[in-house]
Short mmCIF file of C-alpha atoms in Angstrom, two decimals:
data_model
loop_
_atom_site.label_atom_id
_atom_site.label_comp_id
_atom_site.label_asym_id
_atom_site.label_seq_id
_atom_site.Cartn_x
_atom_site.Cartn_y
_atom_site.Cartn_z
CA UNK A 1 -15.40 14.66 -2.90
CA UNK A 2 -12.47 16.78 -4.32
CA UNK A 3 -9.90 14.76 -6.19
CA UNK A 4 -7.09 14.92 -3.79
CA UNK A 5 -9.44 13.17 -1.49
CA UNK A 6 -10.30 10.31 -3.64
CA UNK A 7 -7.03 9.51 -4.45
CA UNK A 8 -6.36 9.08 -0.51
CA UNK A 9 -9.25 7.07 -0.19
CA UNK A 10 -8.15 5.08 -3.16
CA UNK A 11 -4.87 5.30 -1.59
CA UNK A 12 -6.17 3.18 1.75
CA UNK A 13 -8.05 1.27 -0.31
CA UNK A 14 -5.22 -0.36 -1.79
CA UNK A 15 -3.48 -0.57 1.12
CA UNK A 16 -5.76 -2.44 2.88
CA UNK A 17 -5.80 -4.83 0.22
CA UNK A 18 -2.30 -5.25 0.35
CA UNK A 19 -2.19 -5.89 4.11
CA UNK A 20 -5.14 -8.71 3.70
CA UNK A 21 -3.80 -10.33 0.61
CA UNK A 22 -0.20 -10.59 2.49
CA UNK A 23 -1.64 -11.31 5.41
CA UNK A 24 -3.52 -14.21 3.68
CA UNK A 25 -0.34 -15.47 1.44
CA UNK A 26 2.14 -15.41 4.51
CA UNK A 27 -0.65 -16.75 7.17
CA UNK A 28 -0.95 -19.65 4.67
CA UNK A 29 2.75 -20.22 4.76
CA UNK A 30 3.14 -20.17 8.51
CA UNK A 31 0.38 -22.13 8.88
CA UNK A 32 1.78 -25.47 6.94
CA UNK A 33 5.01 -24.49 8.54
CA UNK A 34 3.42 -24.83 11.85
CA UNK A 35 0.87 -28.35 10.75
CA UNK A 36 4.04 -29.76 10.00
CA UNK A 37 5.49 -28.87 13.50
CA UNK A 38 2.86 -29.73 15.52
CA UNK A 39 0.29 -32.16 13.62
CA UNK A 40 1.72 -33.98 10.81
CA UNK A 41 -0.94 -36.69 11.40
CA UNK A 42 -3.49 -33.93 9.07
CA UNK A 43 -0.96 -34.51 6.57
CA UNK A 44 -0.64 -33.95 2.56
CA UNK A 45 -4.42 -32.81 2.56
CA UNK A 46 -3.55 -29.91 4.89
CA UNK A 47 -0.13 -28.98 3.43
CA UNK A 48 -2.09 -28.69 0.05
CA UNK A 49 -4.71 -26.86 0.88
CA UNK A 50 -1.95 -23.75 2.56
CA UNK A 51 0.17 -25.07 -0.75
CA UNK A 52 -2.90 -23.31 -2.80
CA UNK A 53 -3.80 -20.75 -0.53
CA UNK A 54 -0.05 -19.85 -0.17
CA UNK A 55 0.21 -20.05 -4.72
CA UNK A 56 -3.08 -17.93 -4.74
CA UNK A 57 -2.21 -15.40 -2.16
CA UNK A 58 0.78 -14.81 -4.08
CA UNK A 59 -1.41 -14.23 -7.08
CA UNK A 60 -3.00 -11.66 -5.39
CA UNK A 61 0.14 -9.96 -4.32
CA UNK A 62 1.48 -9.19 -7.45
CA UNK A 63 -1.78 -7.89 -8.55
CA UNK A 64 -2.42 -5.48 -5.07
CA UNK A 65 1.31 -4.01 -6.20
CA UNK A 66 0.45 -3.16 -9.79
CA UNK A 67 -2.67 -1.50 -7.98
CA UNK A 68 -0.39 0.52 -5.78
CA UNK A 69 2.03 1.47 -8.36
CA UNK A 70 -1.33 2.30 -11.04
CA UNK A 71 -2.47 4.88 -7.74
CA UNK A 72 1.01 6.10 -7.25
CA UNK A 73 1.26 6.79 -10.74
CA UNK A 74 -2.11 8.66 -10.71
CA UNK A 75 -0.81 10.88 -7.96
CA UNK A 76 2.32 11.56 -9.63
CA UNK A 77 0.63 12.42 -12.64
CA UNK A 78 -1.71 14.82 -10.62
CA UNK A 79 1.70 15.97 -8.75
CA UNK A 80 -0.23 15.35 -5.65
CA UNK A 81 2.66 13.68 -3.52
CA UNK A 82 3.56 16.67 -1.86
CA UNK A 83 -0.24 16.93 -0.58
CA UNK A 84 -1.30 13.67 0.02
CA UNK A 85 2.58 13.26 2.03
CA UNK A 86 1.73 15.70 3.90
CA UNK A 87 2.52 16.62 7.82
CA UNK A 88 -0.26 14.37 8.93
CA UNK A 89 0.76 11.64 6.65
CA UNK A 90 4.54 11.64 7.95
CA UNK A 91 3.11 11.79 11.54
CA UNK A 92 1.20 8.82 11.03
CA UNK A 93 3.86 6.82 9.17
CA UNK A 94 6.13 8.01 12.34
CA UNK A 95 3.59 6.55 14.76
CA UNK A 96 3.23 3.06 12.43
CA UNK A 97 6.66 2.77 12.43
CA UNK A 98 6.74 3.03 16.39
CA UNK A 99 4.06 0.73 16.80
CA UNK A 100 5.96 -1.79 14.28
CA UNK A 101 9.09 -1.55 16.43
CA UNK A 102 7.11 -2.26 19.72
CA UNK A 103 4.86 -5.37 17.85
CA UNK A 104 8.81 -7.00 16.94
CA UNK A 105 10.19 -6.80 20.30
CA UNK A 106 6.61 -8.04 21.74
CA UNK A 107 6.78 -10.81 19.01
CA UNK A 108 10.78 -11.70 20.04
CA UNK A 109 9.56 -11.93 23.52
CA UNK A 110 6.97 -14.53 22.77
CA UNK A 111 9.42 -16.38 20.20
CA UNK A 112 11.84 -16.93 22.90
CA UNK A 113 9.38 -17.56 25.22
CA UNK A 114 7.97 -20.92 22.95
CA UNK A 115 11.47 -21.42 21.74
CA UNK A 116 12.13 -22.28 25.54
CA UNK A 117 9.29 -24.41 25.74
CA UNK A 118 8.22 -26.21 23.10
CA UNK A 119 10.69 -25.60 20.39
CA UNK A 120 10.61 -23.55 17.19
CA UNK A 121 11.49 -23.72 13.77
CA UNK A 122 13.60 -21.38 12.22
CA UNK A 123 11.07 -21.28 9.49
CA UNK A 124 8.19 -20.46 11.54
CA UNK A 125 9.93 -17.99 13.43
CA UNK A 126 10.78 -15.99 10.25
CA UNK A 127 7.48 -16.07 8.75
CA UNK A 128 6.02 -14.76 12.13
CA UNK A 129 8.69 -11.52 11.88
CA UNK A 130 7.44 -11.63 8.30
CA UNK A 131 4.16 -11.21 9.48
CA UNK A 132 4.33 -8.66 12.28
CA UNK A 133 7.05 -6.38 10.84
CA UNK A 134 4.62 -5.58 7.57
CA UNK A 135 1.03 -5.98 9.01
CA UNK A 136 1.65 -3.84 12.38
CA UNK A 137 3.26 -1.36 10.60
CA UNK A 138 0.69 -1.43 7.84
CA UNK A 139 -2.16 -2.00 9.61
CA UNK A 140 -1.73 1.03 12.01
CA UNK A 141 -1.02 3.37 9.44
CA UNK A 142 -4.35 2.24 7.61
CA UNK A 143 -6.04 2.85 10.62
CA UNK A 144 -4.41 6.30 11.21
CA UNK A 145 -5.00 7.16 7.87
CA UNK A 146 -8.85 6.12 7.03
CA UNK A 147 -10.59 9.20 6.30
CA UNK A 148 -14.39 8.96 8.00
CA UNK A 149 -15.44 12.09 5.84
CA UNK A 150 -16.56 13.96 8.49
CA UNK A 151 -19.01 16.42 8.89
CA UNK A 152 -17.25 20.07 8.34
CA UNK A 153 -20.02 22.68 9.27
CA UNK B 1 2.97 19.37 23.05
CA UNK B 2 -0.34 17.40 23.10
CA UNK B 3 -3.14 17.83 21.15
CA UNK B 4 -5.16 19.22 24.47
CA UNK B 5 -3.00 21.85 24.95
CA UNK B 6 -3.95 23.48 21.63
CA UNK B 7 -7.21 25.06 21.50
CA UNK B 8 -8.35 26.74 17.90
CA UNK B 9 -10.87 28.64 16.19
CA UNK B 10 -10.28 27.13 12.77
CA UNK B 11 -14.04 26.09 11.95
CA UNK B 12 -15.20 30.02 13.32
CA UNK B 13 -12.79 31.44 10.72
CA UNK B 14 -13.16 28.97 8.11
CA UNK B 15 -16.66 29.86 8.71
CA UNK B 16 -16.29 33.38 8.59
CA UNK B 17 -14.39 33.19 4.96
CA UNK B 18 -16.93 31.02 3.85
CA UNK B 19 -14.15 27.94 3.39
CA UNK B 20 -14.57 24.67 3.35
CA UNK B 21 -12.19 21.91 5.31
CA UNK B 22 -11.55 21.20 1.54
CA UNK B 23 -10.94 24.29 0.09
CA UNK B 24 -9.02 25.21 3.19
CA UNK B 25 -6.90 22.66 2.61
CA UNK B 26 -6.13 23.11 -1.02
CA UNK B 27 -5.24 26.78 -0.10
CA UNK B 28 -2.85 25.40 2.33
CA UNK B 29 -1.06 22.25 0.43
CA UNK B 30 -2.56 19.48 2.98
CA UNK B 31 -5.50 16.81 2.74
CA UNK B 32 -9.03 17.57 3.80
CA UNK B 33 -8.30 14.88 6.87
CA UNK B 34 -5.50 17.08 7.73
CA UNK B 35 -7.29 20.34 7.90
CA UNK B 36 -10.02 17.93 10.01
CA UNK B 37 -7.46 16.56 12.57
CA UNK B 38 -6.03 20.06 13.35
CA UNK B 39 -9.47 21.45 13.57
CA UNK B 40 -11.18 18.42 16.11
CA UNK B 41 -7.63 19.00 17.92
CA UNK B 42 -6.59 15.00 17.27
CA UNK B 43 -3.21 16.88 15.16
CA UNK B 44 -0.91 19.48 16.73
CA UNK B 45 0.25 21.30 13.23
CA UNK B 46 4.41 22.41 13.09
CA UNK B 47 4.95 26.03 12.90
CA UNK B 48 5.25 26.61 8.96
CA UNK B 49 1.74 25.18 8.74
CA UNK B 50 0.50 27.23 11.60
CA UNK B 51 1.47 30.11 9.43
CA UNK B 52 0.62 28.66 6.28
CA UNK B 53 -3.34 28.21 7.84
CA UNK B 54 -3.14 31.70 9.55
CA UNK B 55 -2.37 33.50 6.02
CA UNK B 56 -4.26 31.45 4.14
CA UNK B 57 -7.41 32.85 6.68
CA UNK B 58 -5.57 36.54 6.76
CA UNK B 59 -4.86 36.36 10.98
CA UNK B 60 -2.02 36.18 12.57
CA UNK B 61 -1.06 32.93 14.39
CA UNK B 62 -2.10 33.45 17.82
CA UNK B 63 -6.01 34.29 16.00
CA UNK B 64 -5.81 30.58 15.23
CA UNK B 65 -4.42 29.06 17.77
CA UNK B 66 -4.68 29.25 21.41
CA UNK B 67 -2.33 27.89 24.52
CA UNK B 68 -5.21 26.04 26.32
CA UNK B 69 -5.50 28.20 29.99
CA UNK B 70 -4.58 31.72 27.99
#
């Protein structure tokens, strides 16, 4: 594997990482938001336990960024941006940022859809933007991005 | 245009200058996955790396790549 490679791989890698440990700090967050809403009778125990997964997540965070700046560092170093940013790359991020736009205004729909019904707190309609608007995004351009290592006869 | 539309004999002439996806795509300034996507016709390329992949394989465009129905 040439190095340009494995710094895209490492690249996803991180990522990937990122998406899961946000996914995992913010999920946490909108979780007690939502045990408060709808079954405060599961009380402190509950609140604690997204209270820890919420402080630990967060943790995590800050150590997936100093990952993604130590990789985007590397490929600075290697002056590698300009390949690794390629066309592909900005197609992708183009398509990501499509499918982000589409996953709000699906998410909006269903907000006011719940808001009509049930009710919603401000707070756990934020965290659910929070949510969508970086994972979609994220998570597509992951996808796009992963690099099977295919066969090249 | 859609991928489908683009037909290409990148892995013939890549084969025929003895070039790896890899090395292809150092010649050209892209990532292997790039080179990959064009070639398995998942990644319609913009003209400037059309040219860029037909003179780094010394053809002209149209050698590379091919209006599907031509």
């Amino acid at each position: 594997m040439d190095d340009i490679s494995k710094m895209l791989r490492d690249q996803n890698r991180v990522m990937t990482g990122l998406a899961a440990v946000f996914a995992t700090w913010q999920g946490a967050t909108l979780a007690r938001e939502i045990t408060i809403m709808t079954a405060p009778e599961l009380g402190d125990a509950a609140i604690r336990l997204a209270d820890l997964v919420e402080t630990v997540g967060g943790i995590l965070w800050v150590a997936a960024m100093i990952a993604f700046l130590m990789v985007a560092r590397r490929v600075r170093r290697a002056r590698a941006q300009n390949v690794l940013q390629d066309e592909l790359y900005q197609h992708n991020q183009s398509v990501a940022m499509k499918v982000g736009f589409k996953a709000m205004v699906g998410l909006i729909i269903v907000l006011v859809g719940f808001e009509a019904f049930f009710g919603l707190t401000s707070g756990i309609a934020i965290r659910a933007m929070m949510l969508v608007a970086v994972l979609a995004p994220l998570t597509t351009f992951i996808i796009l991005s992963r690099d099977d290592g295919a066969v090249e006869a | 245009m859609s991928a489908a539309e683009l037909a290409n004999r990148l892995k013939e002439l890549r084969s025929r200058h003895d070039l790896t996806q890899a090395e292809l795509a150092a010649k050209v300034g892209v990532t292997r996955k790039t080179i990959n996507t064009i070639e398995n016709r998942v990644f319609v390329p913009s003209a400037l790396l059309a040219l860029k992949i037909a003179r780094a394989l010394e053809v002209t465009v149209e050698e590379v790549f091919i209006l599907e129905g031509e």
